[in-house]
PDB file of C-alpha atoms in Angstrom:
ATOM      1  CA  MET A   1     103.864  83.636 138.062  1.00 51.00           C
ATOM      2  CA  ASN A   2     103.894  86.623 140.428  1.00 82.00           C
ATOM      3  CA  LYS A   3     105.827  89.625 139.193  1.00 91.00           C
ATOM      4  CA  HIS A   4     108.739  90.768 141.344  1.00 94.00           C
ATOM      5  CA  ILE A   5     108.945  94.519 141.925  1.00 96.00           C
ATOM      6  CA  LEU A   6     111.897  96.350 143.498  1.00 96.00           C
ATOM      7  CA  ILE A   7     110.846  99.510 145.370  1.00 97.00           C
ATOM      8  CA  ALA A   8     113.615 102.024 146.035  1.00 96.00           C
ATOM      9  CA  ASP A   9     112.647 105.055 148.132  1.00 95.00           C
ATOM     10  CA  ASP A  10     114.247 106.663 151.193  1.00 93.00           C
ATOM     11  CA  ASP A  11     110.813 107.360 152.731  1.00 93.00           C
ATOM     12  CA  ALA A  12     109.737 104.346 154.827  1.00 95.00           C
ATOM     13  CA  HIS A  13     106.074 105.359 154.654  1.00 95.00           C
ATOM     14  CA  ILE A  14     106.153 105.515 150.841  1.00 94.00           C
ATOM     15  CA  ARG A  15     107.822 102.094 150.699  1.00 95.00           C
ATOM     16  CA  GLU A  16     105.148 100.681 153.000  1.00 95.00           C
ATOM     17  CA  VAL A  17     102.254 102.165 150.995  1.00 95.00           C
ATOM     18  CA  ILE A  18     103.576 100.909 147.657  1.00 96.00           C
ATOM     19  CA  SER A  19     104.497  97.522 149.090  1.00 96.00           C
ATOM     20  CA  PHE A  20     101.006  97.039 150.526  1.00 96.00           C
ATOM     21  CA  ALA A  21      99.334  97.999 147.234  1.00 95.00           C
ATOM     22  CA  LEU A  22     101.560  95.715 145.140  1.00 96.00           C
ATOM     23  CA  LYS A  23     101.223  92.742 147.473  1.00 95.00           C
ATOM     24  CA  LYS A  24      97.448  93.226 147.421  1.00 94.00           C
ATOM     25  CA  ALA A  25      97.697  93.044 143.612  1.00 94.00           C
ATOM     26  CA  GLY A  26      99.501  89.707 143.920  1.00 94.00           C
ATOM     27  CA  MET A  27     103.051  90.869 143.318  1.00 95.00           C
ATOM     28  CA  GLN A  28     106.273  90.021 145.134  1.00 94.00           C
ATOM     29  CA  VAL A  29     108.129  92.987 146.598  1.00 96.00           C
ATOM     30  CA  THR A  30     111.729  93.771 147.563  1.00 96.00           C
ATOM     31  CA  LEU A  31     112.598  97.046 149.304  1.00 96.00           C
ATOM     32  CA  ALA A  32     115.611  99.365 149.140  1.00 95.00           C
ATOM     33  CA  GLU A  33     116.031 102.577 151.140  1.00 94.00           C
ATOM     34  CA  ASP A  34     118.653 104.292 148.980  1.00 93.00           C
ATOM     35  CA  GLY A  35     120.269 104.116 145.554  1.00 92.00           C
ATOM     36  CA  ARG A  36     123.247 102.023 146.567  1.00 93.00           C
ATOM     37  CA  GLN A  37     121.002  99.430 148.207  1.00 94.00           C
ATOM     38  CA  ALA A  38     118.784  99.403 145.123  1.00 94.00           C
ATOM     39  CA  LEU A  39     121.738  98.414 142.943  1.00 93.00           C
ATOM     40  CA  GLN A  40     122.782  95.746 145.431  1.00 92.00           C
ATOM     41  CA  GLN A  41     119.274  94.276 145.548  1.00 93.00           C
ATOM     42  CA  PHE A  42     118.999  94.319 141.756  1.00 91.00           C
ATOM     43  CA  ASN A  43     122.315  92.515 141.336  1.00 88.00           C
ATOM     44  CA  ALA A  44     121.368  89.928 143.940  1.00 89.00           C
ATOM     45  CA  GLN A  45     118.065  88.790 142.412  1.00 87.00           C
ATOM     46  CA  ALA A  46     115.913  88.972 139.307  1.00 87.00           C
ATOM     47  CA  VAL A  47     113.197  91.615 139.287  1.00 92.00           C
ATOM     48  CA  ASP A  48     110.558  92.433 136.676  1.00 91.00           C
ATOM     49  CA  LEU A  49     110.318  96.179 137.321  1.00 95.00           C
ATOM     50  CA  ILE A  50     111.824  98.871 139.537  1.00 96.00           C
ATOM     51  CA  VAL A  51     109.906 101.703 141.220  1.00 96.00           C
ATOM     52  CA  LEU A  52     112.684 104.241 141.635  1.00 94.00           C
ATOM     53  CA  ASP A  53     112.546 107.479 143.620  1.00 92.00           C
ATOM     54  CA  ILE A  54     114.583 110.248 142.013  1.00 90.00           C
ATOM     55  CA  ASN A  55     115.592 112.043 145.222  1.00 87.00           C
ATOM     56  CA  MET A  56     117.532 109.484 147.293  1.00 89.00           C
ATOM     57  CA  PRO A  57     120.818 109.462 149.197  1.00 83.00           C
ATOM     58  CA  GLU A  58     123.665 107.127 148.214  1.00 80.00           C
ATOM     59  CA  PHE A  59     123.014 107.626 144.471  1.00 85.00           C
ATOM     60  CA  ASP A  60     119.825 109.338 143.376  1.00 88.00           C
ATOM     61  CA  GLY A  61     117.341 107.636 141.084  1.00 89.00           C
ATOM     62  CA  LEU A  62     118.797 109.134 137.914  1.00 89.00           C
ATOM     63  CA  GLU A  63     122.264 107.852 138.797  1.00 90.00           C
ATOM     64  CA  VAL A  64     120.847 104.402 139.548  1.00 92.00           C
ATOM     65  CA  CYS A  65     119.027 104.375 136.197  1.00 90.00           C
ATOM     66  CA  ARG A  66     122.173 105.322 134.287  1.00 87.00           C
ATOM     67  CA  GLU A  67     124.083 102.519 136.008  1.00 88.00           C
ATOM     68  CA  LEU A  68     121.349  99.947 135.324  1.00 87.00           C
ATOM     69  CA  ARG A  69     121.052 100.903 131.671  1.00 83.00           C
ATOM     70  CA  LYS A  70     124.688  99.926 131.100  1.00 80.00           C
ATOM     71  CA  THR A  71     123.701  96.264 131.376  1.00 77.00           C
ATOM     72  CA  SER A  72     119.904  95.948 131.708  1.00 80.00           C
ATOM     73  CA  ASP A  73     116.646  97.049 130.101  1.00 79.00           C
ATOM     74  CA  VAL A  74     114.558  96.263 133.196  1.00 86.00           C
ATOM     75  CA  PRO A  75     111.504  98.572 133.209  1.00 90.00           C
ATOM     76  CA  ILE A  76     111.825 101.592 135.506  1.00 91.00           C
ATOM     77  CA  LEU A  77     109.019 103.755 136.865  1.00 92.00           C
ATOM     78  CA  PHE A  78     110.331 106.963 138.422  1.00 90.00           C
ATOM     79  CA  LEU A  79     108.841 108.637 141.492  1.00 89.00           C
ATOM     80  CA  SER A  80     109.513 112.253 142.380  1.00 84.00           C
ATOM     81  CA  SER A  81     108.294 114.768 144.946  1.00 79.00           C
ATOM     82  CA  ARG A  82     108.860 117.489 142.352  1.00 69.00           C
ATOM     83  CA  ASP A  83     106.742 118.099 139.255  1.00 62.00           C
ATOM     84  CA  ASP A  84     109.577 119.713 137.301  1.00 60.00           C
ATOM     85  CA  GLU A  85     109.314 118.947 133.598  1.00 59.00           C
ATOM     86  CA  ILE A  86     113.111 118.774 133.346  1.00 58.00           C
ATOM     87  CA  ASP A  87     113.158 115.865 135.814  1.00 62.00           C
ATOM     88  CA  ARG A  88     110.432 114.069 133.901  1.00 63.00           C
ATOM     89  CA  ILE A  89     112.073 114.514 130.501  1.00 69.00           C
ATOM     90  CA  LEU A  90     115.539 113.630 131.784  1.00 68.00           C
ATOM     91  CA  GLY A  91     114.235 110.509 133.496  1.00 70.00           C
ATOM     92  CA  LEU A  92     112.628 109.290 130.284  1.00 73.00           C
ATOM     93  CA  GLU A  93     115.603 110.240 128.156  1.00 73.00           C
ATOM     94  CA  ILE A  94     118.057 108.177 130.192  1.00 78.00           C
ATOM     95  CA  GLY A  95     115.882 105.091 130.010  1.00 77.00           C
ATOM     96  CA  GLY A  96     112.856 105.383 132.295  1.00 83.00           C
ATOM     97  CA  ASP A  97     109.531 103.907 131.156  1.00 84.00           C
ATOM     98  CA  ASP A  98     107.135 106.084 133.153  1.00 85.00           C
ATOM     99  CA  TYR A  99     107.095 108.888 135.719  1.00 84.00           C
ATOM    100  CA  VAL A 100     104.733 109.504 138.663  1.00 88.00           C
ATOM    101  CA  THR A 101     104.731 112.605 140.865  1.00 86.00           C
ATOM    102  CA  LYS A 102     104.158 112.459 144.626  1.00 86.00           C
ATOM    103  CA  PRO A 103     101.637 112.481 146.171  1.00 87.00           C
ATOM    104  CA  PHE A 104     100.117 109.722 144.075  1.00 89.00           C
ATOM    105  CA  SER A 105      97.259 107.260 144.170  1.00 91.00           C
ATOM    106  CA  PRO A 106      98.490 103.725 145.010  1.00 92.00           C
ATOM    107  CA  ARG A 107      95.811 102.364 142.669  1.00 92.00           C
ATOM    108  CA  GLU A 108      97.093 104.516 139.809  1.00 91.00           C
ATOM    109  CA  LEU A 109     100.668 103.422 140.518  1.00 93.00           C
ATOM    110  CA  VAL A 110      99.655  99.744 140.407  1.00 94.00           C
ATOM    111  CA  ALA A 111      97.739 100.406 137.179  1.00 92.00           C
ATOM    112  CA  ARG A 112     100.761 102.049 135.569  1.00 89.00           C
ATOM    113  CA  ILE A 113     102.994  99.162 136.641  1.00 93.00           C
ATOM    114  CA  ASN A 114     100.533  96.683 135.156  1.00 91.00           C
ATOM    115  CA  VAL A 115     100.490  98.650 131.895  1.00 86.00           C
ATOM    116  CA  ILE A 116     104.282  98.443 131.621  1.00 86.00           C
ATOM    117  CA  LEU A 117     104.372  94.732 132.481  1.00 86.00           C
ATOM    118  CA  LYS A 118     101.516  93.986 130.061  1.00 82.00           C
ATOM    119  CA  ARG A 119     103.313  95.878 127.291  1.00 75.00           C
ATOM    120  CA  ILE A 120     106.467  93.808 127.817  1.00 70.00           C
ATOM    121  CA  HIS A 121     104.475  90.569 127.886  1.00 66.00           C
ATOM    122  CA  SER A 122     102.567  91.474 124.727  1.00 57.00           C
ATOM    123  CA  ALA A 123     105.711  92.474 122.850  1.00 50.00           C
ATOM    124  CA  ALA A 124     107.393  89.212 123.838  1.00 47.00           C
ATOM    125  CA  LYS A 125     104.569  86.969 122.594  1.00 45.00           C
ATOM    126  CA  PRO A 126     105.383  84.889 119.507  1.00 38.00           C
ATOM    127  CA  VAL A 127     104.238  86.577 116.297  1.00 39.00           C
ATOM    128  CA  ILE A 128     103.387  83.833 113.847  1.00 36.00           C
ATOM    129  CA  GLU A 129     103.383  85.922 110.702  1.00 42.00           C
ATOM    130  CA  ALA A 130     106.741  87.577 111.336  1.00 52.00           C
ATOM    131  CA  SER A 131     108.900  86.894 114.356  1.00 74.00           C
ATOM    132  CA  ASN A 132     111.882  88.606 112.699  1.00 84.00           C
ATOM    133  CA  LEU A 133     111.396  91.953 110.975  1.00 88.00           C
ATOM    134  CA  TYR A 134     113.990  93.660 108.771  1.00 88.00           C
ATOM    135  CA  HIS A 135     114.366  97.156 107.337  1.00 89.00           C
ATOM    136  CA  GLY A 136     117.707  98.199 105.908  1.00 89.00           C
ATOM    137  CA  LYS A 137     120.284  97.132 108.500  1.00 91.00           C
ATOM    138  CA  LEU A 138     117.662  97.171 111.258  1.00 92.00           C
ATOM    139  CA  ARG A 139     116.506  93.829 112.636  1.00 91.00           C
ATOM    140  CA  ILE A 140     113.735  93.303 115.162  1.00 91.00           C
ATOM    141  CA  GLN A 141     113.444  89.902 116.834  1.00 89.00           C
ATOM    142  CA  VAL A 142     109.920  90.031 118.190  1.00 85.00           C
ATOM    143  CA  GLU A 143     109.971  86.854 120.260  1.00 81.00           C
ATOM    144  CA  GLN A 144     113.309  87.768 121.830  1.00 84.00           C
ATOM    145  CA  HIS A 145     112.242  91.399 122.374  1.00 86.00           C
ATOM    146  CA  ALA A 146     115.554  92.432 120.798  1.00 90.00           C
ATOM    147  CA  ALA A 147     116.692  95.042 118.282  1.00 93.00           C
ATOM    148  CA  SER A 148     119.945  95.279 116.353  1.00 93.00           C
ATOM    149  CA  TRP A 149     121.471  97.426 113.635  1.00 94.00           C
ATOM    150  CA  ASN A 150     124.194  96.064 111.355  1.00 92.00           C
ATOM    151  CA  ASN A 151     124.413  93.055 113.728  1.00 90.00           C
ATOM    152  CA  GLN A 152     125.018  95.320 116.732  1.00 92.00           C
ATOM    153  CA  VAL A 153     122.577  94.785 119.603  1.00 93.00           C
ATOM    154  CA  ILE A 154     120.776  97.994 120.635  1.00 94.00           C
ATOM    155  CA  GLY A 155     119.577  98.070 124.248  1.00 91.00           C
ATOM    156  CA  LEU A 156     116.045  99.482 124.309  1.00 91.00           C
ATOM    157  CA  THR A 157     113.578 100.010 127.109  1.00 88.00           C
ATOM    158  CA  ALA A 158     110.161  98.347 126.831  1.00 85.00           C
ATOM    159  CA  THR A 159     108.567 101.583 125.629  1.00 87.00           C
ATOM    160  CA  GLU A 160     111.308 102.265 123.084  1.00 90.00           C
ATOM    161  CA  PHE A 161     110.991  98.722 121.728  1.00 91.00           C
ATOM    162  CA  ALA A 162     107.200  99.097 121.422  1.00 89.00           C
ATOM    163  CA  ILE A 163     107.627 102.320 119.429  1.00 92.00           C
ATOM    164  CA  LEU A 164     110.214 100.831 117.067  1.00 93.00           C
ATOM    165  CA  LEU A 165     108.108  97.694 116.582  1.00 90.00           C
ATOM    166  CA  LEU A 166     105.132  99.861 115.608  1.00 89.00           C
ATOM    167  CA  LEU A 167     107.208 101.761 113.034  1.00 91.00           C
ATOM    168  CA  ILE A 168     108.884  98.740 111.432  1.00 89.00           C
ATOM    169  CA  ARG A 169     105.584  96.912 110.932  1.00 86.00           C
ATOM    170  CA  GLN A 170     104.513  99.716 108.565  1.00 84.00           C
ATOM    171  CA  PRO A 171     107.817 101.297 107.483  1.00 84.00           C
ATOM    172  CA  ASN A 172     106.279 103.614 104.876  1.00 81.00           C
ATOM    173  CA  ARG A 173     103.592 105.027 107.140  1.00 83.00           C
ATOM    174  CA  VAL A 174     103.874 108.315 109.025  1.00 85.00           C
ATOM    175  CA  PHE A 175     102.589 107.860 112.587  1.00 86.00           C
ATOM    176  CA  SER A 176     101.165 110.752 114.573  1.00 87.00           C
ATOM    177  CA  ARG A 177     102.260 111.235 118.182  1.00 85.00           C
ATOM    178  CA  ASP A 178      98.766 110.221 119.319  1.00 83.00           C
ATOM    179  CA  THR A 179      98.981 106.935 117.412  1.00 84.00           C
ATOM    180  CA  ILE A 180     102.412 106.194 118.865  1.00 87.00           C
ATOM    181  CA  MET A 181     101.156 107.078 122.347  1.00 82.00           C
ATOM    182  CA  ASN A 182      98.122 104.809 122.034  1.00 78.00           C
ATOM    183  CA  SER A 183     100.292 101.925 120.856  1.00 77.00           C
ATOM    184  CA  ALA A 184     103.095 102.305 123.397  1.00 77.00           C
ATOM    185  CA  TYR A 185     100.876 103.242 126.344  1.00 70.00           C
ATOM    186  CA  SER A 186      97.788 101.061 126.547  1.00 55.00           C
ATOM    187  CA  ASN A 187      94.837 101.211 128.961  1.00 51.00           C
ATOM    188  CA  ASN A 188      94.225 104.928 128.323  1.00 49.00           C
ATOM    189  CA  VAL A 189      97.359 106.090 130.132  1.00 55.00           C
ATOM    190  CA  TYR A 190      97.987 109.641 128.944  1.00 54.00           C
ATOM    191  CA  VAL A 191     101.437 111.046 128.257  1.00 63.00           C
ATOM    192  CA  SER A 192     102.338 114.331 126.623  1.00 64.00           C
ATOM    193  CA  ASP A 193     103.771 114.922 123.150  1.00 65.00           C
ATOM    194  CA  ARG A 194     107.018 115.888 124.854  1.00 79.00           C
ATOM    195  CA  THR A 195     107.229 112.411 126.377  1.00 81.00           C
ATOM    196  CA  ILE A 196     106.907 110.741 122.961  1.00 85.00           C
ATOM    197  CA  ASP A 197     109.509 113.148 121.551  1.00 88.00           C
ATOM    198  CA  SER A 198     111.872 112.211 124.375  1.00 88.00           C
ATOM    199  CA  HIS A 199     111.518 108.494 123.645  1.00 90.00           C
ATOM    200  CA  ILE A 200     112.170 109.110 119.928  1.00 92.00           C
ATOM    201  CA  ARG A 201     115.230 111.218 120.739  1.00 92.00           C
ATOM    202  CA  HIS A 202     116.571 108.508 123.018  1.00 92.00           C
ATOM    203  CA  ILE A 203     116.086 105.798 120.349  1.00 94.00           C
ATOM    204  CA  ARG A 204     117.896 107.968 117.813  1.00 94.00           C
ATOM    205  CA  GLN A 205     120.800 108.530 120.180  1.00 93.00           C
ATOM    206  CA  LYS A 206     121.237 104.802 120.835  1.00 94.00           C
ATOM    207  CA  PHE A 207     121.281 103.985 117.133  1.00 95.00           C
ATOM    208  CA  ASN A 208     123.524 106.943 116.373  1.00 93.00           C
ATOM    209  CA  ASP A 209     126.013 105.659 118.948  1.00 93.00           C
ATOM    210  CA  ALA A 210     126.051 102.382 116.982  1.00 93.00           C
ATOM    211  CA  GLY A 211     126.739 104.202 113.704  1.00 93.00           C
ATOM    212  CA  CYS A 212     123.190 104.501 112.327  1.00 93.00           C
ATOM    213  CA  GLU A 213     122.682 108.116 111.295  1.00 90.00           C
ATOM    214  CA  ALA A 214     118.996 107.750 110.433  1.00 91.00           C
ATOM    215  CA  VAL A 215     116.622 105.367 112.202  1.00 95.00           C
ATOM    216  CA  ILE A 216     113.493 107.532 112.644  1.00 95.00           C
ATOM    217  CA  GLU A 217     112.526 110.503 110.473  1.00 92.00           C
ATOM    218  CA  THR A 218     110.476 113.500 111.570  1.00 91.00           C
ATOM    219  CA  VAL A 219     107.695 114.515 109.200  1.00 86.00           C
ATOM    220  CA  HIS A 220     107.063 118.055 110.384  1.00 86.00           C
ATOM    221  CA  GLY A 221     103.487 118.783 111.307  1.00 83.00           C
ATOM    222  CA  VAL A 222     102.522 115.109 111.045  1.00 83.00           C
ATOM    223  CA  GLY A 223     104.674 112.785 113.148  1.00 88.00           C
ATOM    224  CA  TYR A 224     107.339 110.130 112.696  1.00 91.00           C
ATOM    225  CA  LYS A 225     108.232 107.333 110.285  1.00 91.00           C
ATOM    226  CA  LEU A 226     110.982 104.751 110.002  1.00 91.00           C
ATOM    227  CA  ALA A 227     114.045 106.034 108.153  1.00 92.00           C
ATOM    228  CA  SER A 228     116.241 104.059 105.745  1.00 89.00           C
ATOM    229  CA  CYS A 229     118.251 102.514 108.624  1.00 91.00           C
ATOM    230  CA  GLN A 230     121.376 102.336 106.482  1.00 86.00           C
TER     231      GLN A 230
END
């Protein structure tokens, strides 16, 4: 089945370039020229991923992401004409899955989209040996791509879910940032240590909001491990 991608960017040329590249890769495309239209398009039809420009009128990309994350964990790849680290970190912290700076290579953009979609597909595959994983009050339903703590559903992005799934499968192991990066970002896509830290911080915040004071521990100088989840 063809994947359906929503492209939201106020630059018509950018929309055309991305649309052409995605259609050539066999994907279905829907276009939006501002943030408000992006939300309308998303609510009107099912999409598998959103390419979301940060700097748009009628709600910028960050505002759109915050609104979407209230009800959906649809993967989001941010675009920005600025290479400011604060934009990149903020975008990931509020629920983005990846970030690409303009100008960009259409082939790289398609590759990054495929990585995200492949990661979601792989995480959703049935796991024969353990489709439900438990640690303390944490529960991971692998087939449903769902996480909960103390029977409260925790909304995670695809990348956040991949990180938590890695940790719970070996709850006593300390994982380096490189190991987490290689697991969460396949196909040799490089992200910085700061990006991994941002994802961890966002996971912690979501669980903390649900009443879980410790879900991931920092082992200074080494990396991260699953906490008691009590």
